[in-house]
């Protein structure tokens, strides 16, 4: 788990977690679990079964194995995803992606920079 990314989401954009919770779910509980994890340095072992459910379903997708949104958008005109890399954001880049509000892998970031420079 990328604890720096989770801290950023909890402190600056908890709506991302709320948006992962279905209408019949409990977004406040998911936010509470996220805050608990931040306060306990990401110690998932300290979670109860119910808390772990919230983590696995609503929080983990935001801090592990996060999908690149693609430099050409989530889908191009041919129906392909717009990522030019492996489709996933490297863990060490995730916090920066949340800071910049650009969910791009390294390859897509490099291509975007080259396109902007041209």
mmCIF file of C-alpha atoms in Angstrom:
data_model
loop_
_atom_site.group_PDB
_atom_site.id
_atom_site.type_symbol
_atom_site.label_atom_id
_atom_site.label_comp_id
_atom_site.label_asym_id
_atom_site.label_seq_id
_atom_site.Cartn_x
_atom_site.Cartn_y
_atom_site.Cartn_z
ATOM 1 C CA UNK A 1 0.000 0.000 0.000
ATOM 2 C CA UNK A 2 1.223 3.475 -0.835
ATOM 3 C CA UNK A 3 0.690 5.231 2.496
ATOM 4 C CA UNK A 4 1.772 8.640 1.132
ATOM 5 C CA UNK A 5 -0.864 8.415 -1.598
ATOM 6 C CA UNK A 6 -3.499 7.301 0.916
ATOM 7 C CA UNK A 7 -2.580 10.197 3.222
ATOM 8 C CA UNK A 8 -2.950 12.629 0.322
ATOM 9 C CA UNK A 9 -6.350 11.215 -0.641
ATOM 10 C CA UNK A 10 -7.632 11.267 2.958
ATOM 11 C CA UNK A 11 -6.422 14.807 3.595
ATOM 12 C CA UNK A 12 -7.127 16.403 0.215
ATOM 13 C CA UNK A 13 -9.630 14.360 -1.750
ATOM 14 C CA UNK A 14 -11.700 11.964 0.393
ATOM 15 C CA UNK A 15 -14.333 12.166 -2.343
ATOM 16 C CA UNK A 16 -12.248 9.612 -4.254
ATOM 17 C CA UNK A 17 -12.930 7.068 -1.532
ATOM 18 C CA UNK A 18 -16.573 8.072 -1.274
ATOM 19 C CA UNK A 19 -16.882 7.642 -5.042
ATOM 20 C CA UNK A 20 -15.705 4.032 -4.754
ATOM 21 C CA UNK A 21 -18.468 3.162 -2.294
ATOM 22 C CA UNK A 22 -21.737 2.010 -3.900
ATOM 23 C CA UNK A 23 -24.974 3.864 -3.157
ATOM 24 C CA UNK A 24 -26.073 1.312 -0.561
ATOM 25 C CA UNK A 25 -22.651 1.328 1.117
ATOM 26 C CA UNK A 26 -21.268 3.429 3.939
ATOM 27 C CA UNK A 27 -18.801 6.049 2.679
ATOM 28 C CA UNK A 28 -18.209 7.410 6.188
ATOM 29 C CA UNK A 29 -17.017 3.969 7.321
ATOM 30 C CA UNK A 30 -14.630 3.738 4.357
ATOM 31 C CA UNK A 31 -13.219 7.188 5.166
ATOM 32 C CA UNK A 32 -12.841 6.121 8.793
ATOM 33 C CA UNK A 33 -10.920 3.006 7.777
ATOM 34 C CA UNK A 34 -8.668 5.095 5.524
ATOM 35 C CA UNK A 35 -7.946 7.516 8.381
ATOM 36 C CA UNK A 36 -7.251 4.595 10.702
ATOM 37 C CA UNK A 37 -4.780 3.150 8.183
ATOM 38 C CA UNK A 38 -3.006 6.491 7.797
ATOM 39 C CA UNK A 39 -2.757 6.803 11.582
ATOM 40 C CA UNK A 40 -1.380 3.262 11.856
ATOM 41 C CA UNK A 41 1.123 3.559 8.995
ATOM 42 C CA UNK A 42 -0.893 1.287 6.729
ATOM 43 C CA UNK A 43 -1.089 -1.658 9.126
ATOM 44 C CA UNK A 44 -3.815 -3.720 7.458
ATOM 45 C CA UNK A 45 -3.363 -6.480 10.058
ATOM 46 C CA UNK A 46 -4.895 -4.171 12.686
ATOM 47 C CA UNK A 47 -8.210 -4.017 10.799
ATOM 48 C CA UNK A 48 -11.295 -5.914 11.859
ATOM 49 C CA UNK A 49 -13.053 -8.121 9.308
ATOM 50 C CA UNK A 50 -15.573 -5.374 8.503
ATOM 51 C CA UNK A 51 -12.831 -2.748 8.213
ATOM 52 C CA UNK A 52 -10.817 -5.052 5.981
ATOM 53 C CA UNK A 53 -13.839 -5.368 3.680
ATOM 54 C CA UNK A 54 -13.918 -1.568 3.305
ATOM 55 C CA UNK A 55 -10.183 -1.509 2.697
ATOM 56 C CA UNK A 56 -10.180 -4.267 0.077
ATOM 57 C CA UNK A 57 -13.177 -2.943 -1.856
ATOM 58 C CA UNK A 58 -13.055 0.837 -1.567
ATOM 59 C CA UNK A 59 -9.566 1.949 -0.508
ATOM 60 C CA UNK A 60 -7.070 -0.554 -1.889
ATOM 61 C CA UNK A 61 -7.993 0.152 -5.542
ATOM 62 C CA UNK A 62 -6.857 3.747 -4.950
ATOM 63 C CA UNK A 63 -3.454 2.889 -3.474
ATOM 64 C CA UNK A 64 -2.343 -0.373 -5.108
ATOM 65 C CA UNK A 65 -2.066 -1.413 -8.744
ATOM 66 C CA UNK A 66 -3.753 1.808 -9.906
ATOM 67 C CA UNK A 67 -4.688 1.978 -13.569
ATOM 68 C CA UNK A 68 -3.212 4.655 -15.827
ATOM 69 C CA UNK A 69 -5.884 6.879 -17.364
ATOM 70 C CA UNK A 70 -3.836 7.084 -20.547
ATOM 71 C CA UNK A 71 -2.341 10.071 -22.278
ATOM 72 C CA UNK A 72 -5.038 9.754 -24.956
ATOM 73 C CA UNK A 73 -7.811 9.342 -22.405
ATOM 74 C CA UNK A 74 -9.270 6.156 -21.015
ATOM 75 C CA UNK A 75 -10.256 4.943 -24.471
ATOM 76 C CA UNK A 76 -9.235 6.031 -27.965
ATOM 77 C CA UNK A 77 -11.422 6.094 -31.072
ATOM 78 C CA UNK A 78 -10.575 2.461 -31.871
ATOM 79 C CA UNK A 79 -11.753 1.252 -28.463
ATOM 80 C CA UNK A 80 -8.209 0.732 -27.140
ATOM 81 C CA UNK A 81 -7.166 2.188 -23.841
ATOM 82 C CA UNK A 82 -5.116 5.352 -24.194
ATOM 83 C CA UNK A 83 -2.116 4.158 -22.184
ATOM 84 C CA UNK A 84 1.156 3.715 -24.066
ATOM 85 C CA UNK A 85 2.802 1.890 -21.145
ATOM 86 C CA UNK A 86 1.868 -1.138 -19.110
ATOM 87 C CA UNK A 87 -1.467 0.301 -17.991
ATOM 88 C CA UNK A 88 -0.477 0.704 -14.336
ATOM 89 C CA UNK A 89 1.030 3.540 -12.305
ATOM 90 C CA UNK A 90 4.236 2.606 -10.502
ATOM 91 C CA UNK A 91 3.889 2.750 -6.729
ATOM 92 C CA UNK A 92 6.666 5.337 -6.386
ATOM 93 C CA UNK A 93 4.822 7.670 -8.794
ATOM 94 C CA UNK A 94 1.336 7.330 -7.314
ATOM 95 C CA UNK A 95 1.558 10.107 -4.724
ATOM 96 C CA UNK A 96 2.793 12.532 -7.401
ATOM 97 C CA UNK A 97 -0.074 11.539 -9.673
ATOM 98 C CA UNK A 98 -2.561 12.413 -6.943
ATOM 99 C CA UNK A 99 -0.736 15.691 -6.245
ATOM 100 C CA UNK A 100 -0.849 16.668 -9.931
ATOM 101 C CA UNK A 101 -4.319 15.189 -10.441
ATOM 102 C CA UNK A 102 -2.976 13.292 -13.464
ATOM 103 C CA UNK A 103 -3.242 9.534 -13.217
ATOM 104 C CA UNK A 104 -0.572 8.689 -15.803
ATOM 105 C CA UNK A 105 2.130 6.010 -15.819
ATOM 106 C CA UNK A 106 5.746 7.017 -16.523
ATOM 107 C CA UNK A 107 5.461 6.256 -20.241
ATOM 108 C CA UNK A 108 2.305 8.345 -20.635
ATOM 109 C CA UNK A 109 3.847 11.184 -18.594
ATOM 110 C CA UNK A 110 6.905 11.180 -20.871
ATOM 111 C CA UNK A 111 4.766 11.172 -24.009
ATOM 112 C CA UNK A 112 2.567 13.955 -22.686
ATOM 113 C CA UNK A 113 5.662 16.055 -21.953
ATOM 114 C CA UNK A 114 7.033 15.442 -25.470
ATOM 115 C CA UNK A 115 3.674 16.370 -27.027
ATOM 116 C CA UNK A 116 3.495 19.584 -24.970
ATOM 117 C CA UNK A 117 7.067 20.499 -25.990
ATOM 118 C CA UNK A 118 6.272 20.118 -29.701
#
